[in-house]
PDB file of C-alpha atoms in Angstrom:
ATOM      1  CA  MET A   1       9.500 -50.999  37.594  1.00  0.00           C
ATOM      2  CA  LYS A   2      13.131 -50.941  38.700  1.00  0.00           C
ATOM      3  CA  ILE A   3      15.613 -48.148  38.104  1.00  0.00           C
ATOM      4  CA  ARG A   4      19.292 -47.828  38.961  1.00  0.00           C
ATOM      5  CA  PHE A   5      21.149 -44.795  40.308  1.00  0.00           C
ATOM      6  CA  LEU A   6      24.915 -44.667  39.643  1.00  0.00           C
ATOM      7  CA  TRP A   7      27.481 -42.185  40.975  1.00  0.00           C
ATOM      8  CA  PRO A   8      31.287 -42.319  41.381  1.00  0.00           C
ATOM      9  CA  ALA A   9      31.256 -43.968  44.842  1.00  0.00           C
ATOM     10  CA  GLY A  10      28.311 -46.337  44.457  1.00  0.00           C
ATOM     11  CA  GLN A  11      24.979 -47.392  43.062  1.00  0.00           C
ATOM     12  CA  LEU A  12      21.493 -48.306  44.274  1.00  0.00           C
ATOM     13  CA  THR A  13      18.379 -49.712  42.678  1.00  0.00           C
ATOM     14  CA  ALA A  14      14.857 -48.592  43.452  1.00  0.00           C
ATOM     15  CA  THR A  15      11.404 -49.965  42.803  1.00  0.00           C
ATOM     16  CA  LEU A  16       8.896 -47.457  41.479  1.00  0.00           C
ATOM     17  CA  ASP A  17       5.125 -47.630  41.833  1.00  0.00           C
ATOM     18  CA  GLU A  18       2.823 -47.219  38.848  1.00  0.00           C
ATOM     19  CA  THR A  19       2.205 -43.462  38.992  1.00  0.00           C
ATOM     20  CA  PRO A  20       1.969 -40.811  36.265  1.00  0.00           C
ATOM     21  CA  THR A  21       5.238 -39.253  37.465  1.00  0.00           C
ATOM     22  CA  ALA A  22       7.055 -42.618  37.533  1.00  0.00           C
ATOM     23  CA  LYS A  23       5.929 -43.250  33.946  1.00  0.00           C
ATOM     24  CA  ALA A  24       7.102 -39.791  32.812  1.00  0.00           C
ATOM     25  CA  LEU A  25      10.457 -40.392  34.488  1.00  0.00           C
ATOM     26  CA  ALA A  26      10.873 -43.859  32.963  1.00  0.00           C
ATOM     27  CA  ASP A  27      10.083 -42.455  29.503  1.00  0.00           C
ATOM     28  CA  ALA A  28      12.939 -39.922  29.951  1.00  0.00           C
ATOM     29  CA  LEU A  29      15.606 -42.440  31.029  1.00  0.00           C
ATOM     30  CA  PRO A  30      18.532 -42.559  30.933  1.00  0.00           C
ATOM     31  CA  ILE A  31      19.177 -39.253  32.708  1.00  0.00           C
ATOM     32  CA  SER A  32      22.590 -37.849  33.629  1.00  0.00           C
ATOM     33  CA  ALA A  33      22.874 -34.856  35.931  1.00  0.00           C
ATOM     34  CA  SER A  34      25.014 -33.124  38.515  1.00  0.00           C
ATOM     35  CA  ALA A  35      24.063 -34.049  42.088  1.00  0.00           C
ATOM     36  CA  ASN A  36      23.160 -31.523  44.757  1.00  0.00           C
ATOM     37  CA  THR A  37      23.061 -32.280  48.476  1.00  0.00           C
ATOM     38  CA  TRP A  38      20.825 -30.704  51.120  1.00  0.00           C
ATOM     39  CA  GLY A  39      21.354 -32.160  54.560  1.00  0.00           C
ATOM     40  CA  GLU A  40      20.809 -35.906  54.142  1.00  0.00           C
ATOM     41  CA  GLU A  41      19.111 -35.584  50.769  1.00  0.00           C
ATOM     42  CA  VAL A  42      20.449 -35.856  47.227  1.00  0.00           C
ATOM     43  CA  TYR A  43      18.552 -34.045  44.476  1.00  0.00           C
ATOM     44  CA  PHE A  44      19.156 -33.304  40.828  1.00  0.00           C
ATOM     45  CA  ASP A  45      17.471 -31.964  37.716  1.00  0.00           C
ATOM     46  CA  THR A  46      15.697 -34.430  35.433  1.00  0.00           C
ATOM     47  CA  ARG A  47      14.383 -32.101  32.699  1.00  0.00           C
ATOM     48  CA  VAL A  48      11.038 -33.856  33.281  1.00  0.00           C
ATOM     49  CA  SER A  49       8.119 -31.574  34.089  1.00  0.00           C
ATOM     50  CA  VAL A  50       5.013 -33.000  35.783  1.00  0.00           C
ATOM     51  CA  ALA A  51       2.143 -31.752  37.936  1.00  0.00           C
ATOM     52  CA  LEU A  52       1.894 -32.249  41.680  1.00  0.00           C
ATOM     53  CA  GLU A  53      -0.113 -35.433  42.335  1.00  0.00           C
ATOM     54  CA  HIS A  54      -3.032 -35.511  44.802  1.00  0.00           C
ATOM     55  CA  ASP A  55      -1.114 -37.692  47.289  1.00  0.00           C
ATOM     56  CA  ALA A  56       2.121 -35.644  47.317  1.00  0.00           C
ATOM     57  CA  GLN A  57       3.949 -35.628  50.656  1.00  0.00           C
ATOM     58  CA  GLN A  58       6.472 -33.393  52.358  1.00  0.00           C
ATOM     59  CA  VAL A  59       7.498 -35.751  55.185  1.00  0.00           C
ATOM     60  CA  VAL A  60       8.583 -39.159  53.872  1.00  0.00           C
ATOM     61  CA  GLU A  61      10.480 -42.213  55.043  1.00  0.00           C
ATOM     62  CA  PRO A  62      14.257 -42.211  54.452  1.00  0.00           C
ATOM     63  CA  GLY A  63      14.897 -44.073  51.212  1.00  0.00           C
ATOM     64  CA  THR A  64      11.828 -42.691  49.442  1.00  0.00           C
ATOM     65  CA  VAL A  65      12.247 -41.815  45.776  1.00  0.00           C
ATOM     66  CA  ALA A  66      10.385 -38.519  45.408  1.00  0.00           C
ATOM     67  CA  PHE A  67       9.889 -36.015  42.602  1.00  0.00           C
ATOM     68  CA  TRP A  68      10.097 -32.307  43.432  1.00  0.00           C
ATOM     69  CA  THR A  69       7.762 -30.721  40.880  1.00  0.00           C
ATOM     70  CA  GLU A  70       8.878 -27.149  41.658  1.00  0.00           C
ATOM     71  CA  GLY A  71      12.430 -27.997  40.538  1.00  0.00           C
ATOM     72  CA  ASP A  72      11.769 -30.769  37.965  1.00  0.00           C
ATOM     73  CA  ALA A  73      14.078 -32.814  40.175  1.00  0.00           C
ATOM     74  CA  LEU A  74      14.353 -36.162  41.865  1.00  0.00           C
ATOM     75  CA  ALA A  75      14.615 -35.787  45.647  1.00  0.00           C
ATOM     76  CA  LEU A  76      16.258 -38.715  47.433  1.00  0.00           C
ATOM     77  CA  PRO A  77      16.209 -38.312  51.241  1.00  0.00           C
ATOM     78  CA  TYR A  78      18.174 -40.751  53.387  1.00  0.00           C
ATOM     79  CA  GLY A  79      17.871 -38.843  56.672  1.00  0.00           C
ATOM     80  CA  PRO A  80      17.066 -35.381  58.042  1.00  0.00           C
ATOM     81  CA  THR A  81      17.207 -32.238  55.897  1.00  0.00           C
ATOM     82  CA  PRO A  82      17.890 -28.711  57.208  1.00  0.00           C
ATOM     83  CA  ILE A  83      14.122 -28.179  57.788  1.00  0.00           C
ATOM     84  CA  SER A  84      13.429 -31.563  59.421  1.00  0.00           C
ATOM     85  CA  ARG A  85      11.961 -31.755  62.896  1.00  0.00           C
ATOM     86  CA  GLY A  86      13.730 -34.465  64.839  1.00  0.00           C
ATOM     87  CA  GLY A  87      14.919 -37.382  62.742  1.00  0.00           C
ATOM     88  CA  GLU A  88      12.263 -37.115  60.015  1.00  0.00           C
ATOM     89  CA  SER A  89      13.015 -36.672  56.317  1.00  0.00           C
ATOM     90  CA  ARG A  90      11.259 -33.398  55.434  1.00  0.00           C
ATOM     91  CA  LEU A  91      11.445 -32.318  51.796  1.00  0.00           C
ATOM     92  CA  ALA A  92      11.568 -28.662  50.707  1.00  0.00           C
ATOM     93  CA  SER A  93       7.882 -28.823  49.729  1.00  0.00           C
ATOM     94  CA  PRO A  94       5.344 -31.574  48.942  1.00  0.00           C
ATOM     95  CA  CYS A  95       6.709 -34.025  46.366  1.00  0.00           C
ATOM     96  CA  ASN A  96       5.262 -36.849  44.297  1.00  0.00           C
ATOM     97  CA  VAL A  97       6.209 -40.184  45.852  1.00  0.00           C
ATOM     98  CA  LEU A  98       7.490 -42.615  43.208  1.00  0.00           C
ATOM     99  CA  GLY A  99       8.732 -45.576  45.232  1.00  0.00           C
ATOM    100  CA  SER A 100      11.664 -46.570  47.429  1.00  0.00           C
ATOM    101  CA  PHE A 101      15.230 -47.840  47.335  1.00  0.00           C
ATOM    102  CA  ASP A 102      15.797 -51.584  47.421  1.00  0.00           C
ATOM    103  CA  GLY A 103      19.058 -51.363  49.394  1.00  0.00           C
ATOM    104  CA  ASP A 104      20.357 -49.208  52.228  1.00  0.00           C
ATOM    105  CA  PRO A 105      19.559 -45.586  51.314  1.00  0.00           C
ATOM    106  CA  ARG A 106      22.395 -44.414  53.590  1.00  0.00           C
ATOM    107  CA  LEU A 107      24.722 -45.293  50.674  1.00  0.00           C
ATOM    108  CA  LEU A 108      23.550 -41.946  49.288  1.00  0.00           C
ATOM    109  CA  ALA A 109      25.787 -40.330  51.923  1.00  0.00           C
ATOM    110  CA  THR A 110      28.693 -41.069  49.546  1.00  0.00           C
ATOM    111  CA  VAL A 111      27.250 -38.704  46.915  1.00  0.00           C
ATOM    112  CA  ARG A 112      29.140 -35.409  46.934  1.00  0.00           C
ATOM    113  CA  ASP A 113      27.774 -32.078  45.752  1.00  0.00           C
ATOM    114  CA  GLY A 114      28.561 -31.836  42.035  1.00  0.00           C
ATOM    115  CA  ASP A 115      29.080 -35.588  41.498  1.00  0.00           C
ATOM    116  CA  PRO A 116      27.811 -36.913  38.179  1.00  0.00           C
ATOM    117  CA  ILE A 117      24.766 -39.105  38.744  1.00  0.00           C
ATOM    118  CA  ARG A 118      23.010 -41.308  36.225  1.00  0.00           C
ATOM    119  CA  VAL A 119      19.557 -42.883  36.372  1.00  0.00           C
ATOM    120  CA  GLU A 120      18.677 -45.768  34.064  1.00  0.00           C
ATOM    121  CA  LEU A 121      16.261 -48.665  33.828  1.00  0.00           C
ATOM    122  CA  ALA A 122      17.536 -51.624  35.861  1.00  0.00           C
TER     123      ALA A 122
END
């Protein structure tokens, strides 16, 4: 399944795997929220509430589309966060991995704290 992220300075598409969290997210689309930034990560509330999946991860590849169950939020790392060790992308806590961006995830660097962000089916 493909989804699109749109914000004032850009857009990216992502391909999601078939997971329970990806299905719950897709069922809730479109979603509009206010973006937050944390180091080289963008996150925002989805109003979707799901359980932590058995294969949740805290350290992921840049460009991973992750779901932070503790905050009902999408977590979109494109580089190191304040708790990363070295150049890794370390999320605040283990997150459900949904898929990855199709393009260059570094485009997320153009998202500013408070920017409106929209997620829709692509």
